[in-house]
Amino acid sequence: MRAVARRPAVTAARAGLTGRRVQTSVIGLVLLVSTAAATLALGLLVDSNAPFDHAFAAQRGAHVTAAVNAARASGARLAATTRLPGVTAASGPFPQVTVTADMTFAAPPGHPGGQGVFSTQLNLVGRATPGGPVDDLTLTAGRWVRQPGEMVWSDSGDGPPVAVGSHVTVHGVPGSPRLTVVGVATSATASAQAWVTPAEIAALRAPGAPAVSQMLYRFARAGSAAQVSADVARVRAALPPGSLLGAQSWLTAKLRATQSIAPWVPFIVAFGLIGIVMAVLIVANVVSGSVVAGTRRIGVLKSVGFSPAQVVAAYVLLVTVPAAVGAVAGVLAGNLLSVPLLSQTARVYGVGALAVPPWVDVAVPLAMLGLIVAAALPPALRAGRLSAVQAIATGRAPRAARGYGAHRLLGTARRLPRPLTLGLAAPFARPARTLVTLVAVLLGGAAVTFAAGLATSLDRVA
């Protein structure tokens, strides 16, 4: 019986979809744009919440980055430290060297400055692959090193922007080797300024300099400075005296990253909130307006025997079907639009890569469809309670006593054309919808200005 009762509503909704193609297309397009904006905005909000913590977890960042004198600590002694109580994961040993170098860098496309040369000291680490149980590096450009003479630059935000194709000339070693940047990668804790092949380290070590190895550790308890100090003390006690040359805590890297991105987070969060609010207002306004505009047709349906429940179901379906199509397309569009903006945001945050979380792709369209139903139900219920004669007679006219004062006042302006005074008085007939439209337009202008300025600012900072 319920299936039979639903058939008139489905038939009416199908007829409405084919008979009102413009309205159907408008609803679908509005939902596409609004869902895309909401997906991008919510993705920004989620990714801007503790971005360092998210990147540290995703890349399995090192709680402690240790430099060890390889001549004093053998490989077996280093391997023994990976089995200490509290150590949950470890990587290494990786050969490490500090060099003095001249870098000829080429700025990435879109960045001012072109080419330049600067001298600096570089901390180079030899790694055969970017992955591992600790400090899983994220390649943001190019590829990983495959042979001597190649280098992957650390995109840690320190120093000038370096693109693939830049060159580094190392001084103080025989032959002054020249390395070519073949890729750019990000380490959550900036474990090195650049990476080369492990075999390259010996050629880059100055004569007489001690061999140094890098060890990366993750611990079960490393949430405070005291806990990290206790972890380092256990590692130092397990090694020969004087072999631990230094240890960097992940808390230091977190503090540095948090301080550098703190000024930008409020602006990015504000942009995300504006996008979500604007999408909600536009969708609610368009959907409720489309239902109100169909009041006369609701009277026709009631005159041919439709019950109030069938009328409400027909009009909810009439807006839900194109809304669902637009919402699905909007999620896809939002993910595509998020790529350049989240890429810029990730570079400013120094976290390697950001993407729209999967749960956002599910939550946004469901929320939009819920909003559609919530916006369509009240006007449909009001119209469903009207008699057929009232609905047909009411049509698109405003309720009694709404806006007539504005009409009378503007009607006294003899020098203004009558169509103009009618148009100026119309918003007072539906003040709630007028207010929502006004707020949506204001937020739309603010969002466009915010988006243009934010994209330009992020690009310059990156």
XYZ file of C-alpha atoms in Angstrom:
462
model
C 0.000 0.000 0.000
C 2.814 2.423 0.793
C 4.425 1.771 -2.573
C 1.124 2.538 -4.293
C 0.769 5.730 -2.252
C 4.191 6.889 -3.294
C 3.620 6.448 -7.033
C 1.656 9.687 -7.578
C 4.399 11.659 -5.820
C 7.103 10.025 -7.937
C 5.100 10.600 -11.125
C 4.532 14.252 -10.221
C 8.205 14.722 -9.381
C 9.269 13.132 -12.675
C 6.894 15.378 -14.595
C 8.204 18.392 -12.730
C 11.802 17.505 -13.546
C 11.102 17.214 -17.273
C 8.754 20.188 -17.388
C 10.984 22.551 -15.422
C 14.357 21.922 -16.951
C 15.664 25.392 -16.192
C 14.794 25.108 -12.500
C 16.216 21.579 -12.363
C 19.447 22.725 -14.015
C 19.740 25.708 -11.675
C 19.318 23.546 -8.565
C 21.860 21.023 -9.834
C 24.352 23.753 -10.740
C 23.916 25.550 -7.406
C 24.477 22.304 -5.520
C 27.531 21.509 -7.656
C 29.162 24.854 -6.909
C 28.097 24.916 -3.261
C 29.225 21.337 -2.590
C 32.547 22.005 -4.292
C 33.052 25.128 -2.176
C 32.037 23.318 1.019
C 34.325 20.369 0.245
C 37.279 22.678 -0.337
C 36.453 24.803 2.711
C 35.994 21.868 5.082
C 39.162 20.243 3.731
C 41.054 23.439 4.534
C 39.570 23.571 8.026
C 40.501 19.964 8.786
C 44.004 20.246 7.342
C 44.615 23.510 9.223
C 43.919 21.830 12.561
C 47.352 20.854 13.914
C 48.948 20.331 10.472
C 52.323 19.395 11.967
C 50.757 16.632 14.080
C 48.952 15.213 11.046
C 52.129 15.287 8.936
C 54.219 13.825 11.762
C 51.794 10.924 12.142
C 51.445 10.341 8.389
C 55.210 10.380 7.808
C 56.021 8.449 10.982
C 58.305 11.255 12.058
C 61.306 10.640 14.281
C 60.934 11.542 17.948
C 64.739 11.724 18.147
C 67.235 12.292 15.338
C 70.667 11.219 16.611
C 74.142 11.793 15.150
C 76.637 9.095 16.145
C 80.410 8.803 15.667
C 80.589 5.738 13.417
C 84.238 5.069 14.356
C 83.300 4.558 18.021
C 79.909 2.879 17.650
C 79.830 -0.206 15.460
C 76.835 -1.296 13.429
C 76.067 -3.984 15.982
C 75.989 -1.475 18.849
C 73.697 0.799 16.826
C 71.433 -2.124 16.014
C 71.223 -2.943 19.715
C 69.787 0.508 20.445
C 66.764 -0.286 18.257
C 65.781 -2.986 20.765
C 65.935 -0.788 23.852
C 62.863 -0.624 26.115
C 60.502 2.067 24.864
C 61.781 2.091 21.265
C 58.827 1.345 18.966
C 60.559 1.875 15.600
C 63.951 2.905 14.248
C 65.697 3.623 10.953
C 69.379 3.777 10.104
C 72.207 3.991 10.369
C 72.423 6.452 7.457
C 75.832 7.987 6.597
C 75.857 11.714 7.244
C 78.227 14.576 6.409
C 78.256 18.359 6.738
C 79.732 20.210 3.746
C 80.393 23.759 2.609
C 78.825 24.313 -0.777
C 77.881 26.892 -3.396
C 74.331 26.384 -4.608
C 73.104 27.647 -7.954
C 69.377 27.581 -7.465
C 66.524 28.062 -9.896
C 63.322 29.370 -8.366
C 60.174 27.346 -9.053
C 57.789 28.722 -11.724
C 55.867 31.743 -10.519
C 58.412 32.752 -7.865
C 60.398 35.948 -8.291
C 64.167 35.936 -8.307
C 64.995 33.668 -11.234
C 68.438 32.182 -10.592
C 70.998 32.938 -7.917
C 74.040 31.609 -6.091
C 74.607 31.384 -2.356
C 77.163 29.684 -0.118
C 76.023 27.639 2.839
C 76.699 24.632 4.998
C 74.572 21.614 4.177
C 73.754 18.609 6.307
C 73.678 15.721 3.805
C 72.387 12.230 4.586
C 72.765 9.144 2.435
C 69.503 7.242 1.913
C 68.783 4.637 -0.736
C 65.001 5.144 -0.564
C 62.688 7.843 0.792
C 60.511 5.384 2.726
C 61.071 3.553 5.956
C 59.577 2.724 9.349
C 60.683 6.153 10.632
C 60.835 9.486 8.766
C 58.942 8.370 5.675
C 59.828 11.225 3.317
C 57.241 12.775 0.995
C 58.435 13.630 -2.516
C 56.815 16.878 -3.655
C 58.690 17.226 -6.955
C 60.978 15.183 -9.194
C 62.242 11.753 -8.158
C 64.568 10.080 -5.662
C 68.336 9.823 -6.187
C 69.508 6.847 -8.242
C 73.219 7.418 -8.784
C 76.172 9.533 -7.576
C 76.016 13.177 -8.562
C 72.312 13.499 -7.707
C 70.635 15.171 -4.745
C 67.132 15.517 -3.300
C 66.535 18.871 -1.636
C 64.645 19.175 1.643
C 61.606 21.402 1.278
C 61.747 22.501 4.899
C 61.041 26.174 4.231
C 64.571 27.303 5.148
C 66.554 29.205 2.539
C 65.488 30.166 -0.987
C 63.059 28.082 -3.043
C 64.981 25.364 -4.866
C 63.625 23.662 -7.969
C 64.599 20.491 -9.747
C 67.602 21.234 -11.923
C 69.510 23.365 -9.419
C 73.209 22.589 -8.870
C 75.411 22.303 -5.770
C 79.212 22.524 -5.854
C 80.858 21.074 -2.724
C 84.115 22.701 -1.542
C 86.825 21.334 0.713
C 86.919 17.866 -0.845
C 89.025 16.596 -3.750
C 87.538 17.403 -7.136
C 84.863 19.771 -5.797
C 81.974 17.455 -6.747
C 78.973 19.008 -8.483
C 75.544 17.642 -7.562
C 72.275 18.122 -9.439
C 68.946 18.438 -7.641
C 66.665 15.757 -9.100
C 63.860 15.965 -6.554
C 62.363 17.842 -3.618
C 61.129 16.052 -0.488
C 59.740 16.908 2.912
C 60.723 15.461 6.281
C 58.334 16.042 9.191
C 61.243 16.877 11.496
C 63.715 18.224 8.891
C 66.147 15.360 9.495
C 68.461 16.647 6.739
C 68.854 19.574 4.362
C 69.400 17.241 1.427
C 69.777 13.545 0.639
C 72.191 11.722 -1.656
C 73.005 8.072 -2.326
C 74.792 6.347 0.579
C 77.883 5.770 -1.600
C 78.128 9.518 -2.282
C 78.820 10.408 1.353
C 82.381 9.037 1.361
C 83.270 11.216 -1.648
C 81.812 14.300 0.069
C 83.580 13.827 3.408
C 86.557 16.138 3.898
C 89.960 14.452 4.501
C 90.396 13.673 8.202
C 86.749 14.289 9.099
C 85.173 11.569 11.281
C 82.532 9.288 9.837
C 79.082 10.121 11.218
C 75.918 8.023 11.127
C 72.331 9.180 11.593
C 69.855 7.145 13.639
C 66.113 7.857 13.749
C 63.993 6.650 16.691
C 60.330 6.565 17.662
C 59.482 5.981 21.331
C 56.406 4.841 23.183
C 56.532 7.907 25.423
C 57.887 11.134 23.912
C 55.172 13.701 24.553
C 57.225 16.019 26.755
C 60.776 17.340 26.929
C 61.433 15.264 30.064
C 60.318 12.062 28.359
C 62.440 12.773 25.276
C 65.456 13.502 27.500
C 64.963 10.170 29.268
C 64.761 8.391 25.889
C 67.990 10.037 24.716
C 69.696 9.090 27.990
C 68.853 5.411 27.414
C 70.320 5.560 23.908
C 73.463 7.307 25.152
C 73.941 4.692 27.902
C 73.687 1.876 25.346
C 76.484 3.342 23.183
C 80.219 3.677 23.901
C 81.096 6.835 25.853
C 81.351 9.945 23.673
C 79.895 8.303 20.562
C 76.567 10.169 20.655
C 77.453 13.516 19.048
C 74.030 15.118 19.232
C 70.288 14.456 19.354
C 67.421 16.579 18.026
C 63.979 16.332 19.622
C 60.842 16.350 17.537
C 59.402 18.898 19.969
C 61.927 21.460 18.715
C 60.787 20.903 15.126
C 57.144 21.107 16.216
C 57.688 24.414 17.997
C 59.497 25.866 14.978
C 56.774 24.718 12.599
C 53.965 25.953 14.838
C 55.513 29.401 15.183
C 56.035 29.731 11.433
C 52.463 28.804 10.458
C 50.611 30.426 13.361
C 49.998 33.764 11.547
C 48.391 31.991 8.586
C 46.066 29.517 10.263
C 43.353 32.092 11.277
C 43.100 33.416 7.715
C 42.831 29.958 6.184
C 40.262 28.881 8.778
C 38.251 32.073 8.194
C 38.225 31.419 4.447
C 36.991 27.899 5.071
C 34.178 29.071 7.365
C 33.071 31.732 4.881
C 32.886 29.104 2.149
C 30.752 26.749 4.233
C 28.327 29.452 5.445
C 27.947 30.883 1.945
C 27.208 27.452 0.479
C 24.534 26.781 3.125
C 22.817 30.150 2.603
C 22.751 29.884 -1.186
C 21.394 26.346 -1.175
C 18.675 27.138 1.388
C 17.613 30.250 -0.508
C 17.453 28.632 -3.938
C 15.644 25.499 -2.779
C 13.042 27.261 -0.645
C 12.465 29.732 -3.468
C 11.892 26.988 -6.000
C 9.267 25.357 -3.781
C 7.500 28.664 -3.085
C 7.489 29.437 -6.808
C 5.571 26.205 -7.375
C 2.680 27.049 -5.052
C 0.256 27.396 -7.959
C 1.216 23.921 -9.239
C 0.710 22.551 -5.745
C -2.880 23.816 -5.966
C -3.318 22.023 -9.274
C -1.999 18.774 -7.762
C -4.385 19.056 -4.843
C -7.272 19.731 -7.171
C -6.656 16.408 -8.958
C -6.698 14.447 -5.712
C -3.191 14.638 -4.231
C -3.078 14.440 -0.453
C -0.944 16.927 1.539
C 1.634 14.212 2.220
C 1.873 13.370 -1.488
C 2.278 17.039 -2.361
C 5.117 17.432 0.133
C 6.815 14.234 -1.073
C 6.544 15.323 -4.714
C 8.213 18.658 -4.091
C 10.915 17.265 -1.860
C 11.741 14.760 -4.603
C 11.598 17.517 -7.196
C 14.530 19.328 -5.592
C 16.353 16.327 -4.107
C 17.023 14.483 -7.368
C 18.931 17.297 -9.157
C 20.509 18.227 -5.818
C 21.925 14.707 -5.404
C 23.426 14.781 -8.902
C 24.892 18.222 -8.287
C 26.284 17.198 -4.883
C 28.117 14.183 -6.285
C 29.578 16.250 -9.122
C 30.450 18.975 -6.616
C 32.521 16.596 -4.474
C 34.568 15.625 -7.525
C 34.986 19.277 -8.518
C 35.929 20.236 -4.955
C 38.697 17.638 -4.861
C 40.064 18.871 -8.190
C 39.933 22.504 -7.056
C 41.620 21.615 -3.766
C 44.804 20.356 -5.433
C 46.478 23.735 -6.151
C 45.261 25.481 -2.982
C 46.128 22.609 -0.634
C 49.479 22.292 -2.387
C 50.234 25.930 -1.608
C 48.958 25.508 1.948
C 51.136 22.431 2.438
C 54.216 24.327 1.296
C 53.491 27.169 3.700
C 52.902 24.682 6.532
C 55.975 22.693 5.470
C 54.151 19.369 5.785
C 54.779 17.840 2.376
C 51.294 17.067 1.081
C 47.699 17.822 2.045
C 44.500 16.373 0.620
C 40.776 16.428 1.315
C 40.130 13.710 3.942
C 37.919 10.833 2.702
C 35.324 11.409 5.406
C 34.827 14.955 4.097
C 33.919 13.540 0.657
C 31.156 11.540 2.350
C 29.980 14.047 4.967
C 29.616 17.086 2.681
C 27.151 15.630 0.127
C 25.130 13.987 2.902
C 24.981 17.289 4.774
C 23.972 19.103 1.593
C 21.144 16.648 0.932
C 19.996 17.035 4.535
C 20.046 20.797 4.043
C 17.990 20.395 0.857
C 15.305 18.457 2.683
C 15.323 20.911 5.602
C 14.983 23.892 3.239
C 12.287 22.303 1.073
C 10.062 20.880 3.822
C 8.774 24.077 5.542
C 7.437 25.827 2.407
C 6.142 22.513 1.038
C 4.323 21.786 4.308
C 2.797 25.270 4.330
C 1.626 24.879 0.756
C 0.385 21.351 1.425
C -1.912 22.622 4.156
C -3.575 25.117 1.784
C -6.732 24.169 -0.014
C -6.556 23.774 -3.784
C -8.348 27.113 -4.318
C -6.078 28.962 -1.894
C -2.915 27.529 -3.455
C -3.986 28.392 -6.992
C -5.124 31.886 -5.989
C -2.032 32.579 -3.908
C 0.475 31.674 -6.601
C 3.593 33.704 -6.145
C 1.979 36.601 -4.321
C 3.287 37.510 -0.867
C 1.205 37.033 2.251
C -1.233 39.707 3.291
C 0.197 42.779 5.021
C 3.713 42.020 3.810
C 5.482 44.788 1.940
C 2.404 46.933 1.215
C 3.810 49.830 3.217
C 6.906 49.879 1.030
C 4.735 49.655 -2.103
C 2.598 52.597 -0.997
C 5.618 54.682 -0.009
C 7.463 54.085 -3.266
C 4.243 54.558 -5.215
C 4.230 58.214 -4.159
C 7.522 58.766 -6.024
C 6.011 60.092 -9.258
C 9.334 60.610 -11.022
C 10.316 56.943 -10.753
C 8.957 54.449 -13.296
C 6.359 52.099 -11.846
C 8.331 48.914 -12.728
C 11.284 50.336 -10.786
C 9.229 51.092 -7.669
C 7.660 47.622 -7.793
C 11.111 46.056 -7.992
C 12.420 48.159 -5.108
C 9.449 47.256 -2.926
C 9.494 43.519 -3.733
C 12.270 42.618 -1.222
C 10.100 43.924 1.640
C 7.422 41.367 0.774
C 9.769 38.500 1.702
C 12.209 40.005 4.233
C 13.705 36.700 5.397
C 14.659 35.598 1.891
C 15.915 39.092 1.098
C 18.153 39.035 4.162
C 19.535 35.589 3.272
C 20.228 36.718 -0.301
C 21.938 39.878 0.905
C 24.153 37.966 3.340
C 25.009 35.388 0.662
C 26.009 38.109 -1.805
C 28.106 39.900 0.819
C 29.838 36.669 1.825
C 30.326 35.792 -1.843
C 32.140 39.060 -2.495
C 34.188 38.599 0.662
C 35.035 35.013 -0.323
C 36.205 36.024 -3.806
C 38.377 38.802 -2.370
C 39.656 36.490 0.357
C 40.407 33.683 -2.109
C 42.352 35.925 -4.490
C 44.368 37.528 -1.690
C 44.957 34.266 0.153
C 46.134 32.412 -2.957
C 48.537 35.230 -3.848
C 49.841 35.493 -0.276
C 50.328 31.728 0.101
C 52.148 31.611 -3.230
C 54.539 34.382 -2.182
C 55.172 32.870 1.251
C 55.736 29.391 -0.237
